[in-house]
Short mmCIF file of C-alpha atoms in Angstrom, two decimals:
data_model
loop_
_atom_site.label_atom_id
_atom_site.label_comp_id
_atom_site.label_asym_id
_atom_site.label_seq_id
_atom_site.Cartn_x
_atom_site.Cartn_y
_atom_site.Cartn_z
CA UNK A 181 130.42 70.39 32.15
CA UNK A 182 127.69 70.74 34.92
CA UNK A 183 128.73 72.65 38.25
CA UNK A 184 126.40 72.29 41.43
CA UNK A 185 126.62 74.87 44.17
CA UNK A 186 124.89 74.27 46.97
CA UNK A 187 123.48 77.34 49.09
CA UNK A 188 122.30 76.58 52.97
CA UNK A 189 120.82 79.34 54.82
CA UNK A 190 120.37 79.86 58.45
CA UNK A 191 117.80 80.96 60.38
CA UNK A 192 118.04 81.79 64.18
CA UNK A 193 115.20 81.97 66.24
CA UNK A 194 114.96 84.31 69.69
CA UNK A 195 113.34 82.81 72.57
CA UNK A 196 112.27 84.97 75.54
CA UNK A 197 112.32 83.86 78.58
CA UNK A 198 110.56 85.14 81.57
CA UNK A 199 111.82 86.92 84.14
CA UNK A 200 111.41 85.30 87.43
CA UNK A 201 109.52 87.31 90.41
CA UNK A 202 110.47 86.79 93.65
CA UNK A 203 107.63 85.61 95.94
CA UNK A 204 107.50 86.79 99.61
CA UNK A 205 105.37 85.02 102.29
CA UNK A 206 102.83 86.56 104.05
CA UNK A 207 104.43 87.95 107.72
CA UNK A 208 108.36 87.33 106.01
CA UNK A 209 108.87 90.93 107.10
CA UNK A 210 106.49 92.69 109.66
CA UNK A 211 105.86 96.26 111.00
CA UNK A 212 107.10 95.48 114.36
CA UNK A 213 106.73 99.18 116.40
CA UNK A 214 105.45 102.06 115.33
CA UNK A 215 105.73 105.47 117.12
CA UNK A 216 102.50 107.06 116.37
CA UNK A 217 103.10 109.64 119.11
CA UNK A 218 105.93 111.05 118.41
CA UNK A 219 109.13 111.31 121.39
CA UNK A 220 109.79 114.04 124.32
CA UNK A 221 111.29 115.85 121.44
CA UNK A 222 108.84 116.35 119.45
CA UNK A 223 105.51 114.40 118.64
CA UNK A 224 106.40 115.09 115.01
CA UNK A 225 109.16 112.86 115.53
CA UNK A 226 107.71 109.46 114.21
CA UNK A 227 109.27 106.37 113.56
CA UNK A 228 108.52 103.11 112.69
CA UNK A 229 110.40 99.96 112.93
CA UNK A 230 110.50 96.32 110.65
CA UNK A 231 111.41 93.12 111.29
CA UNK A 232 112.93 90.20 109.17
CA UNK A 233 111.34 87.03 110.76
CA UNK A 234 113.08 84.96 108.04
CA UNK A 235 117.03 83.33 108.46
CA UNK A 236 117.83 85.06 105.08
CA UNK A 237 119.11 88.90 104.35
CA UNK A 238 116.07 90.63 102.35
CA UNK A 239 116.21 93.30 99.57
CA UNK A 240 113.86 95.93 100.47
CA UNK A 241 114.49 98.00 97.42
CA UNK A 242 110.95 98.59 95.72
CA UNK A 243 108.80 98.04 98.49
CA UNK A 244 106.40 100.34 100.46
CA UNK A 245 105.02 101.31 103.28
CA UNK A 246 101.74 102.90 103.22
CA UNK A 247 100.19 104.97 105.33
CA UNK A 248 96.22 105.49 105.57
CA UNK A 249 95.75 106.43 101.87
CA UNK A 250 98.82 108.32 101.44
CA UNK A 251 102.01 108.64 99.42
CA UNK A 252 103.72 104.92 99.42
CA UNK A 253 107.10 105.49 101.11
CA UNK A 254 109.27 103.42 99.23
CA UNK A 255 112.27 101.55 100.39
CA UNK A 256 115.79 101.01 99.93
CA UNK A 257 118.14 98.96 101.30
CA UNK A 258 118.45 95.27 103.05
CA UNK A 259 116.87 93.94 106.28
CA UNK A 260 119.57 91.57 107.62
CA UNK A 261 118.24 88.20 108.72
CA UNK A 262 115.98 88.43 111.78
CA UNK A 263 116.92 92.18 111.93
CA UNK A 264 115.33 95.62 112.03
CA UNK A 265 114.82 98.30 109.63
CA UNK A 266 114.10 101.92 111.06
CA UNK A 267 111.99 104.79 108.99
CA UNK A 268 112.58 107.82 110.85
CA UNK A 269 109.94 111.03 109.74
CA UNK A 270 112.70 113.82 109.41
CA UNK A 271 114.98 115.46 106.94
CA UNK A 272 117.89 115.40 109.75
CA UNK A 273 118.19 111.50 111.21
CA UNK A 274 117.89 113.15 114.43
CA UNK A 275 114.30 111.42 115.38
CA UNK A 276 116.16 109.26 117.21
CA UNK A 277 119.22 110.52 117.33
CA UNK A 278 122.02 108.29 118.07
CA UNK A 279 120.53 105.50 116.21
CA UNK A 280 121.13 105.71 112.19
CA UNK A 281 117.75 105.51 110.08
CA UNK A 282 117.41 103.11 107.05
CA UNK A 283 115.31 105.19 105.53
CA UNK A 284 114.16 108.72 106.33
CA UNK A 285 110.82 110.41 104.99
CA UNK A 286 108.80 112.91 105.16
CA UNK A 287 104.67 113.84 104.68
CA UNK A 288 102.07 111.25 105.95
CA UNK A 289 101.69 111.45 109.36
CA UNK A 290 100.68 109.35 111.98
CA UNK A 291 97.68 110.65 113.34
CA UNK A 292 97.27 109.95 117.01
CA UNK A 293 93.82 109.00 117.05
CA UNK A 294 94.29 106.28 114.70
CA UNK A 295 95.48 104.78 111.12
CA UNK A 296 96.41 101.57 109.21
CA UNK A 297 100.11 100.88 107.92
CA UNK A 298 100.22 98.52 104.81
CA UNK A 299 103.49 96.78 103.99
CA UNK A 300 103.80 95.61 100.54
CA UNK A 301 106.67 93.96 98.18
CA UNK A 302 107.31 95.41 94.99
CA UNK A 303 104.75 93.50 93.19
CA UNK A 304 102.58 95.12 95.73
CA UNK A 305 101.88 92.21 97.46
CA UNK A 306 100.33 92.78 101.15
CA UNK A 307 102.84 91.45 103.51
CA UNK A 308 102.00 92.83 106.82
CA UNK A 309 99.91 95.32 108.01
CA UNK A 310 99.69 97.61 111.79
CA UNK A 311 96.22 98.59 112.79
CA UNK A 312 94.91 97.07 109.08
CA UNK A 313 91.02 96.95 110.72
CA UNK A 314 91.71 101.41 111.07
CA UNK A 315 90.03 102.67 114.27
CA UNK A 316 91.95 103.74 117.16
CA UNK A 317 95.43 102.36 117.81
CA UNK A 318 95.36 99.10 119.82
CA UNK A 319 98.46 99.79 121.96
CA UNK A 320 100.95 102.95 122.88
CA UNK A 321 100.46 105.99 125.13
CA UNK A 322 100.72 109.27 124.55
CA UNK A 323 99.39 110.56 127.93
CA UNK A 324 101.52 113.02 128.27
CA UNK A 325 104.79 114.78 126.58
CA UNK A 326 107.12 112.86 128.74
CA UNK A 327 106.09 109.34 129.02
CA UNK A 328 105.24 109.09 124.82
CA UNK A 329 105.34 104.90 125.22
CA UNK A 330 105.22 102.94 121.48
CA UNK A 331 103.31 100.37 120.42
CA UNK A 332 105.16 97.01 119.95
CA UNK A 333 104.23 93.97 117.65
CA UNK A 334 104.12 91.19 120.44
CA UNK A 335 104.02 88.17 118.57
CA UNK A 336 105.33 89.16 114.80
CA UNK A 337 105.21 85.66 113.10
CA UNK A 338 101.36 85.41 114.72
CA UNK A 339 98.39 87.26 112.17
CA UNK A 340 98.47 90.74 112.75
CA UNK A 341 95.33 91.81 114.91
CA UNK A 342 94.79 94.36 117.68
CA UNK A 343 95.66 91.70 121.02
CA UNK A 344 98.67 91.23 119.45
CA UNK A 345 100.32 94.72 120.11
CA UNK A 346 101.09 95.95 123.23
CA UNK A 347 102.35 99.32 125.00
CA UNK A 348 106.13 99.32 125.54
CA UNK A 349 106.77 98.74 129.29
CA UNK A 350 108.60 101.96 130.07
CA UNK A 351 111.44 100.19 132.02
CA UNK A 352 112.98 98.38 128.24
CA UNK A 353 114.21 101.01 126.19
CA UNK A 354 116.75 102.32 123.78
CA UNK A 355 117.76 105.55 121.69
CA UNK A 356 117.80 109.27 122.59
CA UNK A 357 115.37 111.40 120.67
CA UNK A 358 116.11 115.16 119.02
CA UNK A 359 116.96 116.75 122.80
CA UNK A 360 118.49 114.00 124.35
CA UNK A 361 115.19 112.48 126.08
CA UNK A 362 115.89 108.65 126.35
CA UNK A 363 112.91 107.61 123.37
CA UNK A 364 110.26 105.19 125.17
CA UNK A 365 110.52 102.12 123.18
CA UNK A 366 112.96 99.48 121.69
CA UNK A 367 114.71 100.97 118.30
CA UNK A 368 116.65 98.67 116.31
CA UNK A 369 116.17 96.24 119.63
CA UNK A 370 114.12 93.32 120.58
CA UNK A 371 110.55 94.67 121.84
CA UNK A 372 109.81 95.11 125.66
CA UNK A 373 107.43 92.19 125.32
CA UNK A 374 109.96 89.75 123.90
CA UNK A 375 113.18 90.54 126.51
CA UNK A 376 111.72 91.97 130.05
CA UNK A 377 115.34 92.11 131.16
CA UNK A 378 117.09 93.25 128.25
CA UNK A 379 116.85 97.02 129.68
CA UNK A 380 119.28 99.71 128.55
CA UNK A 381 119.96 102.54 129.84
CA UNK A 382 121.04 105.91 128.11
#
Protein backbone atom coordinates (compact mmCIF):
# COMPACT_ATOMS: atom_id res chain seq x y z
CA UNK A 1 0.00 0.00 0.00
CA UNK A 2 1.39 3.44 -1.20
CA UNK A 3 0.62 6.60 1.07
CA UNK A 4 1.18 10.21 -0.46
CA UNK A 5 1.59 13.15 1.86
CA UNK A 6 1.68 16.19 0.48
CA UNK A 7 3.81 19.08 2.22
CA UNK A 8 3.05 22.96 1.05
CA UNK A 9 5.15 25.56 2.50
CA UNK A 10 4.62 29.21 2.79
CA UNK A 11 6.59 31.92 2.25
CA UNK A 12 5.67 35.59 3.21
CA UNK A 13 7.27 38.36 1.77
CA UNK A 14 7.68 42.06 3.66
CA UNK A 15 7.15 45.01 1.59
CA UNK A 16 8.24 48.46 2.83
CA UNK A 17 6.60 51.15 2.07
CA UNK A 18 7.72 54.68 2.19
CA UNK A 19 6.94 57.04 4.47
CA UNK A 20 5.29 60.01 3.04
CA UNK A 21 6.92 63.68 3.68
CA UNK A 22 4.87 66.40 3.93
CA UNK A 23 5.64 69.18 1.40
CA UNK A 24 5.23 72.88 2.41
CA UNK A 25 5.01 75.73 -0.17
CA UNK A 26 7.26 78.35 -0.34
CA UNK A 27 5.65 81.60 1.86
CA UNK A 28 2.85 78.78 3.58
CA UNK A 29 4.14 80.25 6.84
CA UNK A 30 6.13 83.61 6.98
CA UNK A 31 8.19 85.62 9.55
CA UNK A 32 5.73 88.33 9.77
CA UNK A 33 7.45 90.95 12.63
CA UNK A 34 10.38 90.75 14.18
CA UNK A 35 11.52 92.91 17.18
CA UNK A 36 15.12 93.34 16.56
CA UNK A 37 15.24 96.18 19.10
CA UNK A 38 14.10 94.95 21.87
CA UNK A 39 10.85 96.92 24.05
CA UNK A 40 10.95 99.95 26.76
CA UNK A 41 11.74 97.09 29.01
CA UNK A 42 14.52 95.96 27.91
CA UNK A 43 16.23 95.82 24.35
CA UNK A 44 17.09 92.24 25.30
CA UNK A 45 13.57 91.61 25.12
CA UNK A 46 13.18 90.23 21.46
CA UNK A 47 10.46 88.69 19.85
CA UNK A 48 9.47 87.56 16.73
CA UNK A 49 6.19 86.77 15.28
CA UNK A 50 4.79 84.01 12.30
CA UNK A 51 2.10 83.85 10.25
CA UNK A 52 -0.03 80.96 8.69
CA UNK A 53 -1.10 82.41 5.25
CA UNK A 54 -2.74 79.02 4.48
CA UNK A 55 -6.79 78.06 5.48
CA UNK A 56 -5.36 74.90 7.22
CA UNK A 57 -3.94 74.46 11.06
CA UNK A 58 -0.01 73.69 10.62
CA UNK A 59 2.27 71.44 12.77
CA UNK A 60 5.25 73.37 13.57
CA UNK A 61 6.91 70.62 15.50
CA UNK A 62 10.48 70.10 13.86
CA UNK A 63 10.93 73.23 12.26
CA UNK A 64 13.43 76.13 12.80
CA UNK A 65 14.13 79.34 12.88
CA UNK A 66 17.55 80.44 12.26
CA UNK A 67 19.22 83.20 13.11
CA UNK A 68 22.47 84.62 11.23
CA UNK A 69 24.53 81.40 11.59
CA UNK A 70 23.39 80.43 14.89
CA UNK A 71 21.78 77.68 16.94
CA UNK A 72 18.38 76.62 14.92
CA UNK A 73 15.59 77.36 17.41
CA UNK A 74 13.37 74.65 16.92
CA UNK A 75 9.65 74.62 17.21
CA UNK A 76 6.81 73.12 18.80
CA UNK A 77 3.42 73.43 18.56
CA UNK A 78 0.55 74.42 15.80
CA UNK A 79 -0.02 77.71 13.92
CA UNK A 80 -3.84 77.85 13.61
CA UNK A 81 -5.06 78.74 10.15
CA UNK A 82 -4.18 82.30 9.13
CA UNK A 83 -2.84 82.77 12.72
CA UNK A 84 0.28 83.86 14.59
CA UNK A 85 2.94 82.14 16.38
CA UNK A 86 5.07 84.28 18.95
CA UNK A 87 8.95 83.35 19.98
CA UNK A 88 9.61 85.43 22.85
CA UNK A 89 13.78 85.62 23.88
CA UNK A 90 13.35 84.97 27.74
CA UNK A 91 13.32 82.26 30.31
CA UNK A 92 10.17 84.10 32.06
CA UNK A 93 7.28 84.79 29.12
CA UNK A 94 7.42 88.18 30.40
CA UNK A 95 8.88 89.80 26.94
CA UNK A 96 5.66 90.68 26.34
CA UNK A 97 4.00 90.14 29.15
CA UNK A 98 0.38 89.71 29.00
CA UNK A 99 0.53 87.92 25.80
CA UNK A 100 1.47 83.98 26.17
CA UNK A 101 4.61 82.89 23.96
CA UNK A 102 4.49 79.74 21.70
CA UNK A 103 7.75 79.21 22.11
CA UNK A 104 10.35 80.85 24.34
CA UNK A 105 14.28 80.77 23.72
CA UNK A 106 17.17 81.90 24.57
CA UNK A 107 21.00 82.74 22.90
CA UNK A 108 21.12 84.25 19.33
CA UNK A 109 20.44 87.63 19.39
CA UNK A 110 19.19 90.06 17.19
CA UNK A 111 21.79 92.38 16.55
CA UNK A 112 20.53 95.87 15.88
CA UNK A 113 22.62 96.72 13.10
CA UNK A 114 21.48 93.93 11.08
CA UNK A 115 20.86 89.97 10.42
CA UNK A 116 18.96 87.40 8.29
CA UNK A 117 16.16 85.03 9.84
CA UNK A 118 15.74 81.69 7.87
CA UNK A 119 12.52 79.72 8.35
CA UNK A 120 12.73 76.18 7.45
CA UNK A 121 10.36 72.89 7.69
CA UNK A 122 11.70 69.91 9.13
CA UNK A 123 13.15 68.62 6.02
CA UNK A 124 14.91 71.89 6.16
CA UNK A 125 13.26 73.27 3.46
CA UNK A 126 13.59 77.29 3.15
CA UNK A 127 10.17 78.61 3.62
CA UNK A 128 10.53 82.19 4.37
CA UNK A 129 13.16 84.30 5.22
CA UNK A 130 13.40 88.30 7.08
CA UNK A 131 16.29 90.37 5.89
CA UNK A 132 17.61 86.98 3.76
CA UNK A 133 19.99 89.60 1.45
CA UNK A 134 21.87 90.44 5.49
CA UNK A 135 22.84 94.14 5.65
CA UNK A 136 21.05 96.52 7.74
CA UNK A 137 17.42 95.94 8.68
CA UNK A 138 14.99 97.35 6.06
CA UNK A 139 12.34 98.62 8.51
CA UNK A 140 11.92 99.30 12.56
CA UNK A 141 13.29 102.05 14.82
CA UNK A 142 15.12 101.94 17.61
CA UNK A 143 15.78 105.72 18.01
CA UNK A 144 15.43 105.84 21.25
CA UNK A 145 14.46 103.60 24.53
CA UNK A 146 10.91 104.69 24.41
CA UNK A 147 9.63 104.68 20.96
CA UNK A 148 11.48 100.91 20.11
CA UNK A 149 8.92 100.59 16.78
CA UNK A 150 9.10 96.78 14.99
CA UNK A 151 9.45 95.90 11.75
CA UNK A 152 6.29 94.41 10.08
CA UNK A 153 6.03 92.02 6.99
CA UNK A 154 3.66 94.24 4.77
CA UNK A 155 2.64 92.02 2.19
CA UNK A 156 3.39 88.24 3.63
CA UNK A 157 2.06 86.12 0.65
CA UNK A 158 4.34 88.69 -1.74
CA UNK A 159 8.45 87.39 -2.06
CA UNK A 160 10.17 88.47 0.83
CA UNK A 161 12.48 91.56 -0.05
CA UNK A 162 13.44 94.73 1.80
CA UNK A 163 10.22 97.24 0.28
CA UNK A 164 8.16 94.83 1.59
CA UNK A 165 8.66 95.55 5.41
CA UNK A 166 7.76 98.48 6.97
CA UNK A 167 8.14 100.34 10.50
CA UNK A 168 5.08 99.80 12.73
CA UNK A 169 3.07 103.09 12.76
CA UNK A 170 3.23 103.82 16.47
CA UNK A 171 -0.55 104.59 16.77
CA UNK A 172 -1.54 100.30 16.06
CA UNK A 173 -0.34 98.43 18.83
CA UNK A 174 -0.78 95.65 21.29
CA UNK A 175 0.93 93.90 24.42
CA UNK A 176 2.71 95.32 27.50
CA UNK A 177 6.37 94.52 27.74
CA UNK A 178 8.44 93.34 31.16
CA UNK A 179 7.49 96.93 33.08
CA UNK A 180 4.28 97.55 31.81
CA UNK A 181 5.39 99.86 28.71
CA UNK A 182 2.61 99.32 26.01
CA UNK A 183 5.25 97.16 23.32
CA UNK A 184 5.34 99.22 19.88
CA UNK A 185 4.05 96.78 17.47
CA UNK A 186 1.18 94.27 16.69
CA UNK A 187 1.76 90.81 18.80
CA UNK A 188 -0.38 88.02 17.99
CA UNK A 189 -2.44 90.91 15.86
CA UNK A 190 -2.82 91.92 12.33
CA UNK A 191 0.27 94.33 11.40
CA UNK A 192 -0.14 98.22 11.46
CA UNK A 193 0.15 98.11 7.69
CA UNK A 194 -2.71 95.67 7.13
CA UNK A 195 -5.55 97.37 9.74
CA UNK A 196 -4.76 101.35 10.19
CA UNK A 197 -7.80 101.42 12.45
CA UNK A 198 -7.56 98.35 14.29
CA UNK A 199 -5.72 100.37 17.25
CA UNK A 200 -5.70 99.04 20.82
CA UNK A 201 -5.04 100.53 23.56
CA UNK A 202 -3.41 99.12 26.86
Amino acid sequence: TSTSTNTSTSTQTRTNTPTSTTSFAARSVVINEVAWMGTTASANDEWIELLNTTASTINLNNWTVTIDSGTPITLTGSIPANGFYLLERTTDDTTISDIAADKMYTGSALVNTGGTLTLRDPSSTVIDTANGNGGAWPAGDNSTSTNRLTMERNNPTSPETDSNWVTNNGSTINGLDAGGNPIKGTPKQPNSSLSPTATRTN
